[in-house]
mmCIF file with all atom_site columns, C-alpha atoms in Angstrom:
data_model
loop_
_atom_site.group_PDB
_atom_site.id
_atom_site.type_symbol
_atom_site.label_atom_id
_atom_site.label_alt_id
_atom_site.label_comp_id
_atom_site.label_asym_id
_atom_site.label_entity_id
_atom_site.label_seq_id
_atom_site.pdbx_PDB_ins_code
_atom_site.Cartn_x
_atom_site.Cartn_y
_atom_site.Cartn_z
_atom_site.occupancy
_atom_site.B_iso_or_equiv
_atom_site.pdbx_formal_charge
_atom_site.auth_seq_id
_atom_site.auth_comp_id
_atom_site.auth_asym_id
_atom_site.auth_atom_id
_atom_site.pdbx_PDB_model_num
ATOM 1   C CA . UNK A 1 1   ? -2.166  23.117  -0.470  1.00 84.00 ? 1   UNK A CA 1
ATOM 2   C CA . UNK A 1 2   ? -1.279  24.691  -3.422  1.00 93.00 ? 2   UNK A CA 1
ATOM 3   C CA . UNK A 1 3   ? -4.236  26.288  -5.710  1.00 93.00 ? 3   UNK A CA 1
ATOM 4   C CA . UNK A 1 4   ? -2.350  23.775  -8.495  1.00 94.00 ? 4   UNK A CA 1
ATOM 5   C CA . UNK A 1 5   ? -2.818  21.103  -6.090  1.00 94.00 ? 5   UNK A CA 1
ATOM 6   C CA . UNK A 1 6   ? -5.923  21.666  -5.339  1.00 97.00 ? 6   UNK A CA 1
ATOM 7   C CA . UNK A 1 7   ? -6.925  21.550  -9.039  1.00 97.00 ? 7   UNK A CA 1
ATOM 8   C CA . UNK A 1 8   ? -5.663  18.413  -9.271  1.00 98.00 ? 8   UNK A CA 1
ATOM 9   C CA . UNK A 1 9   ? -6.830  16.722  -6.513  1.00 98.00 ? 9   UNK A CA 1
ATOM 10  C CA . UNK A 1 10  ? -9.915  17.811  -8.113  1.00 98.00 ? 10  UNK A CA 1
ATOM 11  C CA . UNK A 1 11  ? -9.839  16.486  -11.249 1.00 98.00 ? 11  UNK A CA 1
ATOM 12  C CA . UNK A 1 12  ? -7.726  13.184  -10.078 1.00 98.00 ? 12  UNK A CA 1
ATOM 13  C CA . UNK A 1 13  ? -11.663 12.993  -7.468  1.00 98.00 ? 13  UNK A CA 1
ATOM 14  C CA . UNK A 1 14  ? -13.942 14.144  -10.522 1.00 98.00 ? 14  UNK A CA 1
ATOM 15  C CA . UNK A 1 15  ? -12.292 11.364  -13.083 1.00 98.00 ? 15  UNK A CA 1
ATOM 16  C CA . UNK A 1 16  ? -11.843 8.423   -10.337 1.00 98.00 ? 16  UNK A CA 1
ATOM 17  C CA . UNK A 1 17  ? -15.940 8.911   -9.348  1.00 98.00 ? 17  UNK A CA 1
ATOM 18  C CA . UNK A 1 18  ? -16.496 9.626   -13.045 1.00 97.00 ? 18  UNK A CA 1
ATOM 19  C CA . UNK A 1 19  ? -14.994 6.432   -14.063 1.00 97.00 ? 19  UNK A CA 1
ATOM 20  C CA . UNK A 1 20  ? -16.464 4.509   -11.295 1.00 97.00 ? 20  UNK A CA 1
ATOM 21  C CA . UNK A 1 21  ? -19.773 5.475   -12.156 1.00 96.00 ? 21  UNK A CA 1
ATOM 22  C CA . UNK A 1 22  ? -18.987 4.505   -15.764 1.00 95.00 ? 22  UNK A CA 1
ATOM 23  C CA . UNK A 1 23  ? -18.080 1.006   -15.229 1.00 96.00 ? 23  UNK A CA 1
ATOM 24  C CA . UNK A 1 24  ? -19.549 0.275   -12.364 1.00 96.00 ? 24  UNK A CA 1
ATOM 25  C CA . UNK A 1 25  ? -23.022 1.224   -14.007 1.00 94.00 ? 25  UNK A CA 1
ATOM 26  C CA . UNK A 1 26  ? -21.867 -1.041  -16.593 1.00 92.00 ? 26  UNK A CA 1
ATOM 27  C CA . UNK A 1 27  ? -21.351 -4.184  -14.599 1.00 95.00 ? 27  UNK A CA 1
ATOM 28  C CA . UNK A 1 28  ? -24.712 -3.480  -12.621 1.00 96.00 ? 28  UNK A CA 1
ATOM 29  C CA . UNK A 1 29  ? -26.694 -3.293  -15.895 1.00 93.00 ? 29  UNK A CA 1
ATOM 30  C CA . UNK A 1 30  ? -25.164 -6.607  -17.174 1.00 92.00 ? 30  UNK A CA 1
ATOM 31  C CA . UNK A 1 31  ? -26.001 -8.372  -14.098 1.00 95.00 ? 31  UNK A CA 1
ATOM 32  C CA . UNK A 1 32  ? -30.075 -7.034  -13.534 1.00 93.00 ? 32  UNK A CA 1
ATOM 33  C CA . UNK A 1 33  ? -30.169 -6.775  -17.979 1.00 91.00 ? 33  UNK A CA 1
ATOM 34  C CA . UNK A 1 34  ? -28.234 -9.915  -18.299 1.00 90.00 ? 34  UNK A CA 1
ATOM 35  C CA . UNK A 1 35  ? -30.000 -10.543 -21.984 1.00 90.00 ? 35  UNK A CA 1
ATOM 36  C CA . UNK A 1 36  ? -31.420 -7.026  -22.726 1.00 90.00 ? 36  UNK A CA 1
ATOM 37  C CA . UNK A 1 37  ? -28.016 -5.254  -23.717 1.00 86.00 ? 37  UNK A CA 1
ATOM 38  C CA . UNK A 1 38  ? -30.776 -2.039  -24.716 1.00 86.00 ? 38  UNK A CA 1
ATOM 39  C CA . UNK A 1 39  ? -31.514 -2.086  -21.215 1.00 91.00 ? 39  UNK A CA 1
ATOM 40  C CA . UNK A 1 40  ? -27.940 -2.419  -20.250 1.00 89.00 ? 40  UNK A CA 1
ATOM 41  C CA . UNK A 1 41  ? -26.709 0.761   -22.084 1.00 90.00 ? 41  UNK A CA 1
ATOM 42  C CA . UNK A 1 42  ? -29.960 2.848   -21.236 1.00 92.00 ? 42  UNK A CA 1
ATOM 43  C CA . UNK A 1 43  ? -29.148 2.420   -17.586 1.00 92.00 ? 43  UNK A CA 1
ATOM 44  C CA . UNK A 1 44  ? -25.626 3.296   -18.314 1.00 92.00 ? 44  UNK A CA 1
ATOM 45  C CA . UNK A 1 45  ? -26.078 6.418   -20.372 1.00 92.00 ? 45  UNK A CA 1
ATOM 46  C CA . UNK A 1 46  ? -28.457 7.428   -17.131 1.00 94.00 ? 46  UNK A CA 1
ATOM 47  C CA . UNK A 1 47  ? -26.058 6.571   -14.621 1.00 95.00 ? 47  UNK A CA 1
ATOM 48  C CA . UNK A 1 48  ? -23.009 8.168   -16.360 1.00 94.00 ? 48  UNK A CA 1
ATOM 49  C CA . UNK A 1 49  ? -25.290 11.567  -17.383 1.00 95.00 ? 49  UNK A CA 1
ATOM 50  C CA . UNK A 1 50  ? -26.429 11.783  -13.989 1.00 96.00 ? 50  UNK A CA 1
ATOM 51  C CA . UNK A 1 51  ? -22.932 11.313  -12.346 1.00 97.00 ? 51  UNK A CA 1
ATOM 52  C CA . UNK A 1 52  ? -21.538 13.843  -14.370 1.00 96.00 ? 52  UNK A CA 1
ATOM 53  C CA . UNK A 1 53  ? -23.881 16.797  -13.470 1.00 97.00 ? 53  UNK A CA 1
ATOM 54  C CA . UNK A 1 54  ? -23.245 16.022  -9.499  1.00 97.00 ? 54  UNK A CA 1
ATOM 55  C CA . UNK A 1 55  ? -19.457 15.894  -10.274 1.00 97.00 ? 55  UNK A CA 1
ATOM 56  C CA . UNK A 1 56  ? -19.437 19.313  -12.459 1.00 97.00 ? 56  UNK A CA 1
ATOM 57  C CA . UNK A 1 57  ? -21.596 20.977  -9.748  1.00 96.00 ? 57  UNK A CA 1
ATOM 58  C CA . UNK A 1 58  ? -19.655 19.465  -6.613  1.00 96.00 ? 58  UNK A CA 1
ATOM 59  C CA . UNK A 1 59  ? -16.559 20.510  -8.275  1.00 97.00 ? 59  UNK A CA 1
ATOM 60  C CA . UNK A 1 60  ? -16.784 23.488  -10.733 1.00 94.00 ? 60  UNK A CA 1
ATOM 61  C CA . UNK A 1 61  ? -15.193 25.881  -8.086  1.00 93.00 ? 61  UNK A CA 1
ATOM 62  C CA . UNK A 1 62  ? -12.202 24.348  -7.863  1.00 95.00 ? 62  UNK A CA 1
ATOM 63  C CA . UNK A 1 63  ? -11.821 22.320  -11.785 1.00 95.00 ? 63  UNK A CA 1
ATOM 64  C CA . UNK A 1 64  ? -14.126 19.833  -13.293 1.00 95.00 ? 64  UNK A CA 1
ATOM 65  C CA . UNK A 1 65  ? -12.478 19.043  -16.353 1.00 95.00 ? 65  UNK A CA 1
ATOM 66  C CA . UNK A 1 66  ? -12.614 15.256  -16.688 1.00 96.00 ? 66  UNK A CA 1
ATOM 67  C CA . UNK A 1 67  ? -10.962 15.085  -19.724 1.00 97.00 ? 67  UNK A CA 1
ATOM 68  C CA . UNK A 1 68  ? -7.979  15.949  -21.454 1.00 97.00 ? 68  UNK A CA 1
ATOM 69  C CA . UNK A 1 69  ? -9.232  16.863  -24.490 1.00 96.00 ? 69  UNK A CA 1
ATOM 70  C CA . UNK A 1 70  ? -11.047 19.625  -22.575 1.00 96.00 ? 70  UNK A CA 1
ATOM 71  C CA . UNK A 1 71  ? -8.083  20.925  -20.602 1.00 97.00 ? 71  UNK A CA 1
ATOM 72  C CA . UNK A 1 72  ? -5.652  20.972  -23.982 1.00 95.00 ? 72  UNK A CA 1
ATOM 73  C CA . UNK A 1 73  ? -8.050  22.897  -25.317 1.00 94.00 ? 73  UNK A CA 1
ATOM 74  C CA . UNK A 1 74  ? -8.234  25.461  -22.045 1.00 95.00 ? 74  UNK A CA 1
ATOM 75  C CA . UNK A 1 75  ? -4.551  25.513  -22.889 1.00 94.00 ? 75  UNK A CA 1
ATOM 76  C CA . UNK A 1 76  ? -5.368  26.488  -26.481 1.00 93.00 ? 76  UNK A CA 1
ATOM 77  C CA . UNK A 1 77  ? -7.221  29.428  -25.540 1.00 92.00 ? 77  UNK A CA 1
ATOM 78  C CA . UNK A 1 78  ? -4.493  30.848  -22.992 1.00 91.00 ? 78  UNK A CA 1
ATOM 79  C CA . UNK A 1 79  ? -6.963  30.051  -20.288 1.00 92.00 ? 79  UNK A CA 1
ATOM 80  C CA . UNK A 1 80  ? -3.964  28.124  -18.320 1.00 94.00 ? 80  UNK A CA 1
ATOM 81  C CA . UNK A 1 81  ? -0.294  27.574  -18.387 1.00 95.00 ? 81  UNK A CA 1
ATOM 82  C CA . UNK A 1 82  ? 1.538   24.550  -19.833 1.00 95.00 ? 82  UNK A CA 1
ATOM 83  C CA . UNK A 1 83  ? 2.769   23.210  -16.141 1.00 96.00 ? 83  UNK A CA 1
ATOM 84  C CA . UNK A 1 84  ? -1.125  23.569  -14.943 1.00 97.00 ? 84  UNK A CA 1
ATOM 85  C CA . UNK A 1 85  ? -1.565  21.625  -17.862 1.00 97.00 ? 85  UNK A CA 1
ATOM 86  C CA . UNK A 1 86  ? 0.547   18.891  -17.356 1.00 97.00 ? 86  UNK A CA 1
ATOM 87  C CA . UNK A 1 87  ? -0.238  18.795  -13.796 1.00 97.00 ? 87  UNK A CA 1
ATOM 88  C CA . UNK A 1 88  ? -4.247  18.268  -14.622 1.00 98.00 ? 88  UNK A CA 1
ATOM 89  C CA . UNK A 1 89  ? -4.039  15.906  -17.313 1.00 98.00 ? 89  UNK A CA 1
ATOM 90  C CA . UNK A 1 90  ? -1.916  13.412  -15.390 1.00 98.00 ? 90  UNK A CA 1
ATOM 91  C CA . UNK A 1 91  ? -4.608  14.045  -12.048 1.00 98.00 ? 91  UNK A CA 1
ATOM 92  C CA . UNK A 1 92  ? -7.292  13.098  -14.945 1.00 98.00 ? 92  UNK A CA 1
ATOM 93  C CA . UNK A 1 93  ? -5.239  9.995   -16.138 1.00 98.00 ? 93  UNK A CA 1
ATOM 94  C CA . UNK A 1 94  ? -4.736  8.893   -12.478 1.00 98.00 ? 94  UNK A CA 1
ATOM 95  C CA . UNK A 1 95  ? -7.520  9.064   -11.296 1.00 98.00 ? 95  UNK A CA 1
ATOM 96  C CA . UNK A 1 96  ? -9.761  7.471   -14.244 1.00 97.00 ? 96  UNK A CA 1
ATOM 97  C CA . UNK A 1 97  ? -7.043  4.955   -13.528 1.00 98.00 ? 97  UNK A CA 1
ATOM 98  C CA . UNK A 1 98  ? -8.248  4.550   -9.618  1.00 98.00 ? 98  UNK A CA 1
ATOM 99  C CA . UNK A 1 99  ? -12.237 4.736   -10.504 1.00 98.00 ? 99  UNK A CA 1
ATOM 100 C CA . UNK A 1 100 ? -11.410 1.851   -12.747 1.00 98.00 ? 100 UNK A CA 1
ATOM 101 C CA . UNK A 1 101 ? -9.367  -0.466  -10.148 1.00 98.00 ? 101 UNK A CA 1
ATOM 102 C CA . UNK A 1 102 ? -12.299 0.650   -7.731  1.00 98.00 ? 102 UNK A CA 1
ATOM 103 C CA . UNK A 1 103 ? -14.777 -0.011  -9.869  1.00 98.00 ? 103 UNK A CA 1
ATOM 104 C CA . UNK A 1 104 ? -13.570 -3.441  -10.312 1.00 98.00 ? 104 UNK A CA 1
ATOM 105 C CA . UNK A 1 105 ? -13.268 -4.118  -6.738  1.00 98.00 ? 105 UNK A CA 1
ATOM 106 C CA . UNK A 1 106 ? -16.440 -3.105  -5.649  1.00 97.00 ? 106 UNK A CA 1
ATOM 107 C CA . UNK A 1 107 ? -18.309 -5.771  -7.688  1.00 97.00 ? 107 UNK A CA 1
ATOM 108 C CA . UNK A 1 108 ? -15.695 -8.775  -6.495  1.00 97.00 ? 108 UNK A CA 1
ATOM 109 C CA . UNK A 1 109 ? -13.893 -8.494  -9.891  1.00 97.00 ? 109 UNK A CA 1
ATOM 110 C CA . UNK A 1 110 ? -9.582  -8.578  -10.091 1.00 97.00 ? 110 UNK A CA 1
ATOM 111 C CA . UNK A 1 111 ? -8.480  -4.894  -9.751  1.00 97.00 ? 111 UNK A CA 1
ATOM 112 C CA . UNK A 1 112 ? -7.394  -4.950  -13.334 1.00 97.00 ? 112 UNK A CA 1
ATOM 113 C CA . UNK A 1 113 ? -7.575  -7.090  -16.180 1.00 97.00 ? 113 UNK A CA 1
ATOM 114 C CA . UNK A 1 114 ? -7.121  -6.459  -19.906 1.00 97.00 ? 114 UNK A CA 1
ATOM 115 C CA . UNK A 1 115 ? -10.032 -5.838  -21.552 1.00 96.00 ? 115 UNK A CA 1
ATOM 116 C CA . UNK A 1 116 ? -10.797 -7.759  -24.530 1.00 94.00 ? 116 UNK A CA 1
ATOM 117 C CA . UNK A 1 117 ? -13.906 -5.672  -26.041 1.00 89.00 ? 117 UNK A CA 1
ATOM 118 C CA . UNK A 1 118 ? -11.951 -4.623  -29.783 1.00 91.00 ? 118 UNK A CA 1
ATOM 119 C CA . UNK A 1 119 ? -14.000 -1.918  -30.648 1.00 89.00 ? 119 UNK A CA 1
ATOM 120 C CA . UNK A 1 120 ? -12.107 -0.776  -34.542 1.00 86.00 ? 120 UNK A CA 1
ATOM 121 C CA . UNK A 1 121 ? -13.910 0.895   -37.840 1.00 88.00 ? 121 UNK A CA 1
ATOM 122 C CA . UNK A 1 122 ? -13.471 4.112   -39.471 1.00 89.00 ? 122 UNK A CA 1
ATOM 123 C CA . UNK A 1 123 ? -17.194 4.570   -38.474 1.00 88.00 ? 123 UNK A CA 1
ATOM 124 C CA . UNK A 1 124 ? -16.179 4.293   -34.601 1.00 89.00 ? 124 UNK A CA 1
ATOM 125 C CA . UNK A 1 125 ? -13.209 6.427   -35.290 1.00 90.00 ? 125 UNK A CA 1
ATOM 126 C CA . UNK A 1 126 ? -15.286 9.152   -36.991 1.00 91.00 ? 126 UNK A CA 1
ATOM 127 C CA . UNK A 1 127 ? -18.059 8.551   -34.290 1.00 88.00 ? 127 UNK A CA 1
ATOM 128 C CA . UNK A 1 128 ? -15.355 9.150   -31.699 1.00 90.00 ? 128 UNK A CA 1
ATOM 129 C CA . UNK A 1 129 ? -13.975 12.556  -33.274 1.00 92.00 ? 129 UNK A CA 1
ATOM 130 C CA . UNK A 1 130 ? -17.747 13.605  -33.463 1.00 92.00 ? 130 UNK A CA 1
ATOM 131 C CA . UNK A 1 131 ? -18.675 13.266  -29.554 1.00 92.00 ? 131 UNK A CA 1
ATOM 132 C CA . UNK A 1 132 ? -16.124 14.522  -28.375 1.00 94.00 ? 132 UNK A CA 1
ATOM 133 C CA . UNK A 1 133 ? -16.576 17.595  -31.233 1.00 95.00 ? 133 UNK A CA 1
ATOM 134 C CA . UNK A 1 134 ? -20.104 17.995  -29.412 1.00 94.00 ? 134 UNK A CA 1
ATOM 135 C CA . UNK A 1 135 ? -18.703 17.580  -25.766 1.00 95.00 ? 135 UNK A CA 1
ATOM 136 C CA . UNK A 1 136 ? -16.069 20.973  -26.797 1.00 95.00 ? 136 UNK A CA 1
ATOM 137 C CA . UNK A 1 137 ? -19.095 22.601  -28.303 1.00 95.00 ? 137 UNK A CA 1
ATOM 138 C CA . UNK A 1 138 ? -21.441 22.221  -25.342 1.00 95.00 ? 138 UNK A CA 1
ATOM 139 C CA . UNK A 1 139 ? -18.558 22.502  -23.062 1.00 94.00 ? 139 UNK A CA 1
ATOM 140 C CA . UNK A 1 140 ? -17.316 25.325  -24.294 1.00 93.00 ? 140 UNK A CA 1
ATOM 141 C CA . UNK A 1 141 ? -20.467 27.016  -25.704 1.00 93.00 ? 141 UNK A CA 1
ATOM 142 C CA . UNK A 1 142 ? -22.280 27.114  -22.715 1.00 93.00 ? 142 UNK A CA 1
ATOM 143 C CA . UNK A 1 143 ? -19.403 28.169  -20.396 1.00 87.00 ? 143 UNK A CA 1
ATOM 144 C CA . UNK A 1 144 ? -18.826 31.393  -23.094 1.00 85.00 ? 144 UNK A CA 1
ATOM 145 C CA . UNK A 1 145 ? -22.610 31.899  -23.165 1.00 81.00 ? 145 UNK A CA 1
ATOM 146 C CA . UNK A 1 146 ? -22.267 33.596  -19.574 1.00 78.00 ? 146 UNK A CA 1
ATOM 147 C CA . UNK A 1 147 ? -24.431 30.345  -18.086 1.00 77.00 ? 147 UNK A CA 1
ATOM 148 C CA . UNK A 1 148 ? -21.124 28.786  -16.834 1.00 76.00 ? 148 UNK A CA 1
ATOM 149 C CA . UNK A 1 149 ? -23.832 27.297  -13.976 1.00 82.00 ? 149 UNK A CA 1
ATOM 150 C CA . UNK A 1 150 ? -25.511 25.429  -16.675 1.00 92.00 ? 150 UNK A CA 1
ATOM 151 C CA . UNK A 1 151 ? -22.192 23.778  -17.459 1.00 94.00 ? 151 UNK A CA 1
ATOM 152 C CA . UNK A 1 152 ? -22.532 20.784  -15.441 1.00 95.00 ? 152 UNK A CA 1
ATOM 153 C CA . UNK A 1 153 ? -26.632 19.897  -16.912 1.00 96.00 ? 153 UNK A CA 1
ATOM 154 C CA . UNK A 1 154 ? -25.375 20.461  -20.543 1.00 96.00 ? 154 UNK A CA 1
ATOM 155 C CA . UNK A 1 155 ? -22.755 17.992  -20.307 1.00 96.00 ? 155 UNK A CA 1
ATOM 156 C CA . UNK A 1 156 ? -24.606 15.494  -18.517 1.00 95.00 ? 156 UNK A CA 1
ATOM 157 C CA . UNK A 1 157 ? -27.794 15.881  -21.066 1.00 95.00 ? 157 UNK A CA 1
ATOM 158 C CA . UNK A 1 158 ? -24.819 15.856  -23.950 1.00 95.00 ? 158 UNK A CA 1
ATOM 159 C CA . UNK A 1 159 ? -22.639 12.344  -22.350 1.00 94.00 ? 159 UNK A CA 1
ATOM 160 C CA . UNK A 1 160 ? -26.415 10.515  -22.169 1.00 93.00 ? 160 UNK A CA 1
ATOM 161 C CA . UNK A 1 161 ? -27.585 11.251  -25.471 1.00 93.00 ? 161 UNK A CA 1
ATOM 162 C CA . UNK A 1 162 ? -23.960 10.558  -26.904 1.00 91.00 ? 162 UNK A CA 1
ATOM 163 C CA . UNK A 1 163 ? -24.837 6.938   -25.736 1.00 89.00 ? 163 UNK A CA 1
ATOM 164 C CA . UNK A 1 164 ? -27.097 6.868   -28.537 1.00 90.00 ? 164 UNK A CA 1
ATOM 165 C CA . UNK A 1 165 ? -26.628 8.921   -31.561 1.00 88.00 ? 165 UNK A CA 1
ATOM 166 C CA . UNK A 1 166 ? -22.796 8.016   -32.274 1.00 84.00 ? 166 UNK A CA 1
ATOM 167 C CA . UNK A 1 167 ? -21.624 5.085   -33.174 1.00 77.00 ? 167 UNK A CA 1
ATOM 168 C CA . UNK A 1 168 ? -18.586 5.018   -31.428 1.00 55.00 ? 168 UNK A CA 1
ATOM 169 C CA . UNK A 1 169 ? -20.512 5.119   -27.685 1.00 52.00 ? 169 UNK A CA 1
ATOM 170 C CA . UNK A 1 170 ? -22.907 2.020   -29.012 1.00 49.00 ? 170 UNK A CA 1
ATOM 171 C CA . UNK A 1 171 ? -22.035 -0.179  -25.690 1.00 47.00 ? 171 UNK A CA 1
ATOM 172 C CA . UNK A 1 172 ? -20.232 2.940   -23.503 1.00 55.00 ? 172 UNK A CA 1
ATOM 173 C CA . UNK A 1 173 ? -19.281 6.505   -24.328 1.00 59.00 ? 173 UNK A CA 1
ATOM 174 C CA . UNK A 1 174 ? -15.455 7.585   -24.702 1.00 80.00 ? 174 UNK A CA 1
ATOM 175 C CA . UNK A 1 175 ? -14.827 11.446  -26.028 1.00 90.00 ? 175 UNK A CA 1
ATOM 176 C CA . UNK A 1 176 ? -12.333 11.010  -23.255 1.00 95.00 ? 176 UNK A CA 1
ATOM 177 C CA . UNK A 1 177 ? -8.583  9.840   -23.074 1.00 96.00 ? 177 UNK A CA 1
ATOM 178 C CA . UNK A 1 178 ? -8.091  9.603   -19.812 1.00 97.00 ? 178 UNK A CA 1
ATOM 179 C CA . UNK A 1 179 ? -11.378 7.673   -19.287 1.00 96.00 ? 179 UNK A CA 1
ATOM 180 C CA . UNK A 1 180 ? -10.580 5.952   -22.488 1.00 96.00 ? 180 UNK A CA 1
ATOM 181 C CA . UNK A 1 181 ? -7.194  4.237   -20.934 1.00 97.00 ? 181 UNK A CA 1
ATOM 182 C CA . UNK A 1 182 ? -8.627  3.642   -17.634 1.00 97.00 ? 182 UNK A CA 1
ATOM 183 C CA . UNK A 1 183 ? -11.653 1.136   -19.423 1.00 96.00 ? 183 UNK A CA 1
ATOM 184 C CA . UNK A 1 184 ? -8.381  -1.045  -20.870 1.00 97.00 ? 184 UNK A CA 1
ATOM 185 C CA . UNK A 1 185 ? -7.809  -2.250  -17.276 1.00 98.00 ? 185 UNK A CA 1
ATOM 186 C CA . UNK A 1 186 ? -11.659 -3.592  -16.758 1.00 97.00 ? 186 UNK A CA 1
ATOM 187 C CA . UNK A 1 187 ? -12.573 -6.545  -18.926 1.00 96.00 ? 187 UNK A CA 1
ATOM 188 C CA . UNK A 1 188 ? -17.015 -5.582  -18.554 1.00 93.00 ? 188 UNK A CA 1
ATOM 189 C CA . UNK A 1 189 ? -19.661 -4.241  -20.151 1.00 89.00 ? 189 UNK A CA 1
ATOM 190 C CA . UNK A 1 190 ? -17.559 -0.347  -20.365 1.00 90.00 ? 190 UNK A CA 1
ATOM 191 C CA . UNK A 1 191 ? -14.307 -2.212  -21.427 1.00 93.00 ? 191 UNK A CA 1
ATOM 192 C CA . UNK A 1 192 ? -12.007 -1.016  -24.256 1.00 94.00 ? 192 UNK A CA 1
ATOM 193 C CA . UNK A 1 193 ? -9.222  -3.779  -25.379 1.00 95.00 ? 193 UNK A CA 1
ATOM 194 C CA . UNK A 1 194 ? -5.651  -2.056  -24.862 1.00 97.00 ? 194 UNK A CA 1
ATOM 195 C CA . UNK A 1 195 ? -4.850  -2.371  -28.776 1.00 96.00 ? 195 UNK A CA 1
ATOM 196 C CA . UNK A 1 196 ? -8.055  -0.585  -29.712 1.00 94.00 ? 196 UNK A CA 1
ATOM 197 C CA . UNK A 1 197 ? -7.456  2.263   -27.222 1.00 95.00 ? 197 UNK A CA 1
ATOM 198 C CA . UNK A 1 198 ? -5.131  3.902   -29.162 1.00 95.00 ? 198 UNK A CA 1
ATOM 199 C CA . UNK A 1 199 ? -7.263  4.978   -32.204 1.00 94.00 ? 199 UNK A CA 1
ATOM 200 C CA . UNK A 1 200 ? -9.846  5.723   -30.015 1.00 94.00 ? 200 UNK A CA 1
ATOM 201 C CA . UNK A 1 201 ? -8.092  8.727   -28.255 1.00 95.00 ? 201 UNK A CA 1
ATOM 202 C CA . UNK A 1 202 ? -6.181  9.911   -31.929 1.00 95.00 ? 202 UNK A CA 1
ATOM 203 C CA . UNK A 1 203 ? -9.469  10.318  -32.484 1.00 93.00 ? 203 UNK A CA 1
ATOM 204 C CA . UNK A 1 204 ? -10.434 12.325  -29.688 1.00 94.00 ? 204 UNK A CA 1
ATOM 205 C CA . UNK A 1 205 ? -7.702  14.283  -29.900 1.00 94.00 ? 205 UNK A CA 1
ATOM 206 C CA . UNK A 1 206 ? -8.613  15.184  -33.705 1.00 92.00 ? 206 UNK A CA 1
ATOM 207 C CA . UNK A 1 207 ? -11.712 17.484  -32.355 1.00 88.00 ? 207 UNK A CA 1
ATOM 208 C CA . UNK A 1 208 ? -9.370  19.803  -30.392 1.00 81.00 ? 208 UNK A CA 1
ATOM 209 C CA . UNK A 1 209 ? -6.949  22.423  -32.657 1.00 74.00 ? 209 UNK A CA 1
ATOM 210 C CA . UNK A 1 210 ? -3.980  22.761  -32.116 1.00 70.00 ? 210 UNK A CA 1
ATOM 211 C CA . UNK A 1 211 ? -2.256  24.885  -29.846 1.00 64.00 ? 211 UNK A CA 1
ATOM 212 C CA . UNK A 1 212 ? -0.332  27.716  -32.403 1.00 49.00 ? 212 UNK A CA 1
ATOM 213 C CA . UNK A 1 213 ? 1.592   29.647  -28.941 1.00 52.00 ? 213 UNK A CA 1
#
C-alpha cells in the first residue's frame, strides 16, 4: 500500500471509531440518564475525550487528523500537498460517515436517519468558530512545542472541556466537518439536523486562514 493510502486508511479508521464513540456514547447516556441530560453530556464529553487520546496515540505514526479543518490547515503551512489533501479529507468524511451508520446499528437503530436536532444562533455559530479556534491552537501548539507525544492528551483534555465552556457543544461537540455531516445521518442524543449542518461547518471553517500558495 501506498504511504498515501496508508494515511488514509488511517484517518477513514481514526474518524469511523471517532464518530462511533461520539454517538454511540450519546445513545448509551440517554438510555442509563434517560431524565438527567447533565449526566447524559458528562458521560459523553468523557467518552469522546477518552476515545480521542487512544485514537491519536494508536494512530499518530501513520495520521491522526480527524478533521478537516486540521488537515486544510497542514495544507496551509506546506506541511502536505493538495492531492494528500484531498485524499485525507474525503478518508475523514467517509469514515465519520461509517462510525455513524455503525453507531446506529450497534444500538438496534436504522443505519441512517435524518436527524431532526436544529441546532441555529449566532451564539452557536460563534461558539462553533471558537472550539474549533482552540482545537488548531492546542493542536497545533503542542505539536510545534517539540511535545508532538503530548498531542493526543491535549486534544482529548481540549474535546472534553469543549463539551462545556462553548455554547455550540451544549448537547455534543462539533469543531469538526467531517464529524459534523456524519451526526446528520443519526437522529440521537449527538444528532445535527441536515439544514443546520451547514452553518455549523462555515463556521468551522472560519478558524482556519486561508491558504495564500
Amino acid at each position: 500500500m501506498s504511504v498515501l493510502g496508508r494515511r488514509a486508511l488511517a484517518e477513514f479508521a481514526g474518524t469511523a471509531f471517532l464518530v462511533m464513540a461520539v454517538v454511540g456514547s450519546g445513545v448509551m447516556a440517554s438510555r442509563l440518564s434517560p431524565n438527567d441530560v447533565r449526566l447524559q453530556l458528562l458521560q459523553n464529553s468523557i467518552a469522546t475525550g477518552a476515545v480521542l487520546v487512544a485514537l491519536i496515540l494508536a494512530l499518530q505514526p501513520f495520521s491522526a487528523s480527524f478533521n478537516p479543518v486540521v488537515t486544510l490547515l497542514e495544507r496551509v503551512l506546506g506541511m502536505m500537498d493538495i492531492r494528500t489533501t484531498l485524499g485525507l479529507i474525503a478518508a475523514q468524511f467517509v469514515g465519520g460517515l461509517t462510525g455513524s451508520v455503525l453507531a446506529n446499528l450497534m444500538f438496534g437503530l436504522d443505519a441512517a436517519t435524518l436527524s431532526s436536532h436544529e441546532r441555529a444562533g449566532t451564539g452557536l455559530w460563534l461558539g462553533e468558530t471558537i472550539a474549533t479556534i482552540g482545537l488548531l491552537l492546542v493542536v497545533f501548539g503542542t505539536a510545534r512545542s517539540h511535545r508532538a507525544q503530548r498531542v493526543a492528551f491535549a486534544v482529548g483534555g481540549y474535546i472534553a472541556a469543549a463539551y462545556w465552556f462553548t455554547s455550540s457543544t451544549s448537547s455534543t461537540s462539533f469543531a469538526n466537518p467531517a464529524v459534523t455531516v456524519a451526526r446528520t445521518i443519526t437522529d440521537t442524543f449527538a444528532g445535527i439536523a441536515p439544514a443546520s449542518a451547514p452553518a455549523f461547518i462555515l463556521a468551522q471553517l472560519l478558524a482556519a486562514p486561508p491558504d495564500s500558495s
